[in-house]
Short mmCIF file of C-alpha atoms in Angstrom, two decimals:
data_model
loop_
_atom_site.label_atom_id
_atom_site.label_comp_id
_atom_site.label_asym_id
_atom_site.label_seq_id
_atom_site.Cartn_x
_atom_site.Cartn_y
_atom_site.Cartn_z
CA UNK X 6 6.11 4.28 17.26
CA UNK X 7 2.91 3.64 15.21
CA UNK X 8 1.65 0.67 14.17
CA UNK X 9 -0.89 -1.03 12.75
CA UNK X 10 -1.93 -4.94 13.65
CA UNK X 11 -4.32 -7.12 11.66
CA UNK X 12 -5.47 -10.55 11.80
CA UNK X 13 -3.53 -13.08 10.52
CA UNK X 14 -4.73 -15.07 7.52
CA UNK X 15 -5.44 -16.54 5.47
CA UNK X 16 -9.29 -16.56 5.88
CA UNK X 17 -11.68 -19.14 4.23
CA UNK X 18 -15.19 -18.37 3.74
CA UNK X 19 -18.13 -19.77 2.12
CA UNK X 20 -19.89 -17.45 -0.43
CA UNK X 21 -22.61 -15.13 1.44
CA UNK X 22 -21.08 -15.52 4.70
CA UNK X 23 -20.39 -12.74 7.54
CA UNK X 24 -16.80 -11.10 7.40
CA UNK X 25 -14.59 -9.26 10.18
CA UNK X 26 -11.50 -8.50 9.70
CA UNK X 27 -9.75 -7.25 12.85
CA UNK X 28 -7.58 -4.15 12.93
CA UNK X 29 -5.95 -2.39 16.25
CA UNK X 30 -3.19 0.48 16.06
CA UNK X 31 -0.86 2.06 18.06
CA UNK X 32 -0.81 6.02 17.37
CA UNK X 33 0.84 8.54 19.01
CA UNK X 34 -1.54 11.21 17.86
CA UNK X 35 -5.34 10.90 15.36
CA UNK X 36 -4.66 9.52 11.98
CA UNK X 37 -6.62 8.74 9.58
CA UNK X 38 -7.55 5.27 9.06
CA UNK X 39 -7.77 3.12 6.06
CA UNK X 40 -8.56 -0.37 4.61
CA UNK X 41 -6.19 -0.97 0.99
CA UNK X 42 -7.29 -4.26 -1.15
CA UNK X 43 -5.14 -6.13 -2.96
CA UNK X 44 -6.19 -8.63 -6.06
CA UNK X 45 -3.85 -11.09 -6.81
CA UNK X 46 -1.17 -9.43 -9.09
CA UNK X 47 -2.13 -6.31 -9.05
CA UNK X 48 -1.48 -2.90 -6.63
CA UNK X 49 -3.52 -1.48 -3.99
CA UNK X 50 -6.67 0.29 -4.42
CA UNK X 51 -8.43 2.36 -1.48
CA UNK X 52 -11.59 0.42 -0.80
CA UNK X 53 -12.46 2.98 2.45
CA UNK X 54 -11.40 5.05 4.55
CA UNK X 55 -12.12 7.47 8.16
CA UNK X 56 -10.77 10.56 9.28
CA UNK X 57 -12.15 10.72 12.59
CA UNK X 58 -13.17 9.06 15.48
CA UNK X 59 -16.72 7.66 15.13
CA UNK X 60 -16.45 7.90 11.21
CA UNK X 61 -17.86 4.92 9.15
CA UNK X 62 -16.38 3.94 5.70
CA UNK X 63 -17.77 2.33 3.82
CA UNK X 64 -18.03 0.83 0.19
CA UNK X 65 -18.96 -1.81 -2.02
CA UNK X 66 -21.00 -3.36 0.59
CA UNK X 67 -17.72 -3.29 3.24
CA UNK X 68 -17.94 -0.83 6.19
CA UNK X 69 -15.32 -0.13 9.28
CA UNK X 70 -16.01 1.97 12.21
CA UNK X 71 -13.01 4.18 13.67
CA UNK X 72 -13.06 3.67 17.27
CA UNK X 73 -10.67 5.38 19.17
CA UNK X 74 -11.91 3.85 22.67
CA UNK X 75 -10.62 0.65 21.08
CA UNK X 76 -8.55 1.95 18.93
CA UNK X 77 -9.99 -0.44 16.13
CA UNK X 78 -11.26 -0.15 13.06
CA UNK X 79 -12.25 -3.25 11.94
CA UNK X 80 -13.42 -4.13 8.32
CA UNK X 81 -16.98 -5.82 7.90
CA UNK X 82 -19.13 -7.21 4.84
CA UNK X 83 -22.58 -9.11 5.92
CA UNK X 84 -22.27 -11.17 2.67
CA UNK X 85 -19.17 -11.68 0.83
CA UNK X 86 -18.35 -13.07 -3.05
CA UNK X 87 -15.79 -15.31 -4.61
CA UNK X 88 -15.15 -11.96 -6.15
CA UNK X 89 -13.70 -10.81 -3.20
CA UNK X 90 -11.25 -12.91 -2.43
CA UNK X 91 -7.86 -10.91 -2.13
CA UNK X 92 -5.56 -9.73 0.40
CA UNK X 93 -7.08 -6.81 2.69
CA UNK X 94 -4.72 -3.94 3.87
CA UNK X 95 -5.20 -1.64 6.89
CA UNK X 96 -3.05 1.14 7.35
CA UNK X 97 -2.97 4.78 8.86
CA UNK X 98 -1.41 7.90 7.67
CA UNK X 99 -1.43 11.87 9.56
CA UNK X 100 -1.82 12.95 6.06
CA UNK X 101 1.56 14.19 6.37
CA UNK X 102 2.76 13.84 3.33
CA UNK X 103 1.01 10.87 2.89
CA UNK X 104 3.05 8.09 4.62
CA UNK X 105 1.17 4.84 5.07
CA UNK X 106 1.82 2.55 8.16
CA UNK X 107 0.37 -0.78 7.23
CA UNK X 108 -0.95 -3.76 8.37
CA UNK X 109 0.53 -7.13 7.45
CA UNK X 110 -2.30 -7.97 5.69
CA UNK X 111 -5.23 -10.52 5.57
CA UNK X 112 -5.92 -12.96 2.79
CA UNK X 113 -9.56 -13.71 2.15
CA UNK X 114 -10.19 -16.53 0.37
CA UNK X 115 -13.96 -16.67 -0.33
CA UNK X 116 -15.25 -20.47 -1.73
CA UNK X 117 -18.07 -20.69 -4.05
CA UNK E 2 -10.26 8.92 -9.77
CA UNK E 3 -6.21 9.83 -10.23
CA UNK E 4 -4.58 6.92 -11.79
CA UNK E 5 -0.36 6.04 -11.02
CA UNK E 6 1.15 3.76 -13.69
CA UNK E 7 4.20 1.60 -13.29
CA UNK E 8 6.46 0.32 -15.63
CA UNK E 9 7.78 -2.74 -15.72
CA UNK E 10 5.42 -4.43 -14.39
CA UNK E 11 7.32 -7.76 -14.45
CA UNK E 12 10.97 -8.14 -14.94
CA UNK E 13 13.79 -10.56 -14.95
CA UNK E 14 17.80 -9.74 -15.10
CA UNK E 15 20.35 -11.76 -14.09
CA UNK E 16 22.37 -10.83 -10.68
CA UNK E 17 25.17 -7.89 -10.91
CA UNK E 18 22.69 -5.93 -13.28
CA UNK E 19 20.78 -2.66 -12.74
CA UNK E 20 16.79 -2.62 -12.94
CA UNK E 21 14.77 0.68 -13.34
CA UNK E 22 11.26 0.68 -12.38
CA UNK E 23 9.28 4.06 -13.56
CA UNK E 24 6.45 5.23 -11.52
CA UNK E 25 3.99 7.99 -13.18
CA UNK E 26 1.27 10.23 -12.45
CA UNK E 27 -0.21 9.95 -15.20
CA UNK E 28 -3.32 12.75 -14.28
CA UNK E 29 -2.29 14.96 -11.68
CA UNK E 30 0.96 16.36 -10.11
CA UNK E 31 2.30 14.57 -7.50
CA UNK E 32 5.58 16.92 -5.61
CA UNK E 33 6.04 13.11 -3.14
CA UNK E 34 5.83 9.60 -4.14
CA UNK E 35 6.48 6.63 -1.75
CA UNK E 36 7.98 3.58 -2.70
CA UNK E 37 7.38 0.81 -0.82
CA UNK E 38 8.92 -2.87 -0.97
CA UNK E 39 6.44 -6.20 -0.49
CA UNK E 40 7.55 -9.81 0.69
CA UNK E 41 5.50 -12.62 0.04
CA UNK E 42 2.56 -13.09 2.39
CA UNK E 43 3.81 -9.89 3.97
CA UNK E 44 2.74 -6.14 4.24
CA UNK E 45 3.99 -3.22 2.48
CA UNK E 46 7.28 -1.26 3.93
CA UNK E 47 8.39 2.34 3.06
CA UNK E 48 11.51 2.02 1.42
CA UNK E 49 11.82 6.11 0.73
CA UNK E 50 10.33 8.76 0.35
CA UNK E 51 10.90 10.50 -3.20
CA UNK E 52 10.59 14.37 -3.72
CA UNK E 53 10.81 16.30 -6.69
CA UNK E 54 13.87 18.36 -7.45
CA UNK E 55 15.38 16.70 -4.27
CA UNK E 56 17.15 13.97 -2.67
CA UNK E 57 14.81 11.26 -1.71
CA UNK E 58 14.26 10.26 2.19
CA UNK E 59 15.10 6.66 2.95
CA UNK E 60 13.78 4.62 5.91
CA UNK E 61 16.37 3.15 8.42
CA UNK E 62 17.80 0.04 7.29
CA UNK E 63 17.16 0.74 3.25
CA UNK E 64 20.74 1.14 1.59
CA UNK E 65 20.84 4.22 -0.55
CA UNK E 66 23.57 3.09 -2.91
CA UNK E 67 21.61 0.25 -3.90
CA UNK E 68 18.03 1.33 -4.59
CA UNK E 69 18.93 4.95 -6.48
CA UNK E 70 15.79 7.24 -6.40
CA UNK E 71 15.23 10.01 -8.58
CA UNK E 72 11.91 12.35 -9.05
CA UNK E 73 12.81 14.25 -11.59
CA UNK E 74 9.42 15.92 -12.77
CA UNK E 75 5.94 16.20 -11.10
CA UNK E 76 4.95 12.82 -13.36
CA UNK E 77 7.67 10.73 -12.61
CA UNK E 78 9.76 8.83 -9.91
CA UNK E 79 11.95 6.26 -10.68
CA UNK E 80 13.75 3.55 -8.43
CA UNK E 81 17.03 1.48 -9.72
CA UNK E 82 17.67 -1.67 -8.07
CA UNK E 83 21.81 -1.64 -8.76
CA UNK E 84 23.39 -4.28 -8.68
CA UNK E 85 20.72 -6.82 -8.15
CA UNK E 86 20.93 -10.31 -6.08
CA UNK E 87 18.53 -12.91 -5.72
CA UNK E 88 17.70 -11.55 -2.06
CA UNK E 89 16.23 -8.22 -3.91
CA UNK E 90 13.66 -10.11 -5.58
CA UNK E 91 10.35 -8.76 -4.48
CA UNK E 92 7.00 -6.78 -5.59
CA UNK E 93 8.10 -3.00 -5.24
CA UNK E 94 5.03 -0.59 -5.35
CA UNK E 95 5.04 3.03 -5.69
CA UNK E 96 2.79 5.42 -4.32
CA UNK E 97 1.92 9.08 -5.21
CA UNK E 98 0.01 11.29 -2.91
CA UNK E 99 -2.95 13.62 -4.51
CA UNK E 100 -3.85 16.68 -2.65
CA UNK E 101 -6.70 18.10 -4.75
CA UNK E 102 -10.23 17.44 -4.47
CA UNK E 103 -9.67 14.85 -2.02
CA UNK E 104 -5.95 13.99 -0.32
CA UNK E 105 -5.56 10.45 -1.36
CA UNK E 106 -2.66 8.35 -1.85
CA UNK E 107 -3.07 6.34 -5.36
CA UNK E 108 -0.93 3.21 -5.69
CA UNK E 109 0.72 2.09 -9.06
CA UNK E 110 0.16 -1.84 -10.30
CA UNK E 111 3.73 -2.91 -8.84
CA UNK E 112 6.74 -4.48 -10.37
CA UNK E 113 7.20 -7.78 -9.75
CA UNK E 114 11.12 -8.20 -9.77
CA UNK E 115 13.18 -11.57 -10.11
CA UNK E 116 17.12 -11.76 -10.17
CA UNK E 117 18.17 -15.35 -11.76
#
């Protein structure tokens, strides 16, 4: 079946430095791909999202490429903030309905 | 952007007792809303799937008789946790999916639940 796979956490980084957080998934046909965040507390909120292979979201400085060679779509920010420390959600849906298949998640824990 | 509220957003109740947790669209209609159960340090899973004016969808391995769904309008989905035990203490989310302008799914705040 489908799945999604992310790195496991939690990750410590020093204010301004590069992130990657990895994502692979298994699909059986072409989802749509997405990256959830999750403050401490609180729900999800979409923080981007592709629809296609070769598509780039991106927003609030974080960008992930949807690369079906790979079948990755990795989540990247070239400088992060103590503000965005939370736990990171990637997931895939056939927009069926909307059914998410989600990552375990990634905690980011960024240090000022 | 569409916005999903959820209600309790914390509770408490002692073991043997029934806990409703109301999720609403509070902007748009929503005819499926997805509730999904988190452990601690863990990812989301589907519980069920909840449609309006019709029996909700439940994932393999979710027991019907205990978590009771029921969509009853466009706005509203609710989930009862009956007859709680300490073991269904968790964050329970809901979801409602948004076909208009974009197709999105919009997440509500979550209910953090504790049976004492």
């Amino acid at each position: 079946g489908d799945s999604v796979t992310q790195m496991e956490g939690p990750v410590t980084l020093s204010e301004e430095a590069f992130l990657t957080i990895n994502c692979t998934y298994t699909a059986t046909g072409y989802p749509s791909l997405f990256w959830y965040v999750q403050y401490p507390g609180e729900g999800l909120q979409l923080l981007l999202k592709a629809t296609k292979a070769d598509d780039k979201g991106s927003n609030k400085g974080f960008e992930a490429t949807y690369r079906k060679e790979t079948t990755s779509f990795h989540l990247e920010k070239g400088s992060v903030q103590v503000s965005d420390s939370a736990v990171y959600f990637c997931a895939l849906t056939y927009n069926q309905g909307g059914k998410l298949i989600f990552g375990q998640g990634t905690e980011l824990s960024v240090k000022p | 952007g569409a916005v999903v509220s959820q209600h309790p957003s914390r509770v408490i109740c002692k073991s043997g007792t029934s806990v409703k947790i109301e999720c609403r669209s509070l902007d748009f209609q929503a005819t499926t809303m997805f509730w999904y159960r988190q452990f601690p340090k863990q990812s989301l899973m589907l519980m069920a799937t909840s449609n309006e004016g019709s029996k909700a969808t439940y994932e393999q391995g979710v027991e019907k008789d205990k978590f009771l769904i029921n969509h009853a309008s466009l706005t509203l989905s609710t989930l009862t946790v009956t007859s709680a035990h300490p073991e269904d203490s968790s964050f329970y989310i809901c979801s409602a999916f948004w076909t208009g302008r974009i197709t999105e799914a919009f997440f509500g705040q979550g209910t953090r639940l504790t049976v004492v």
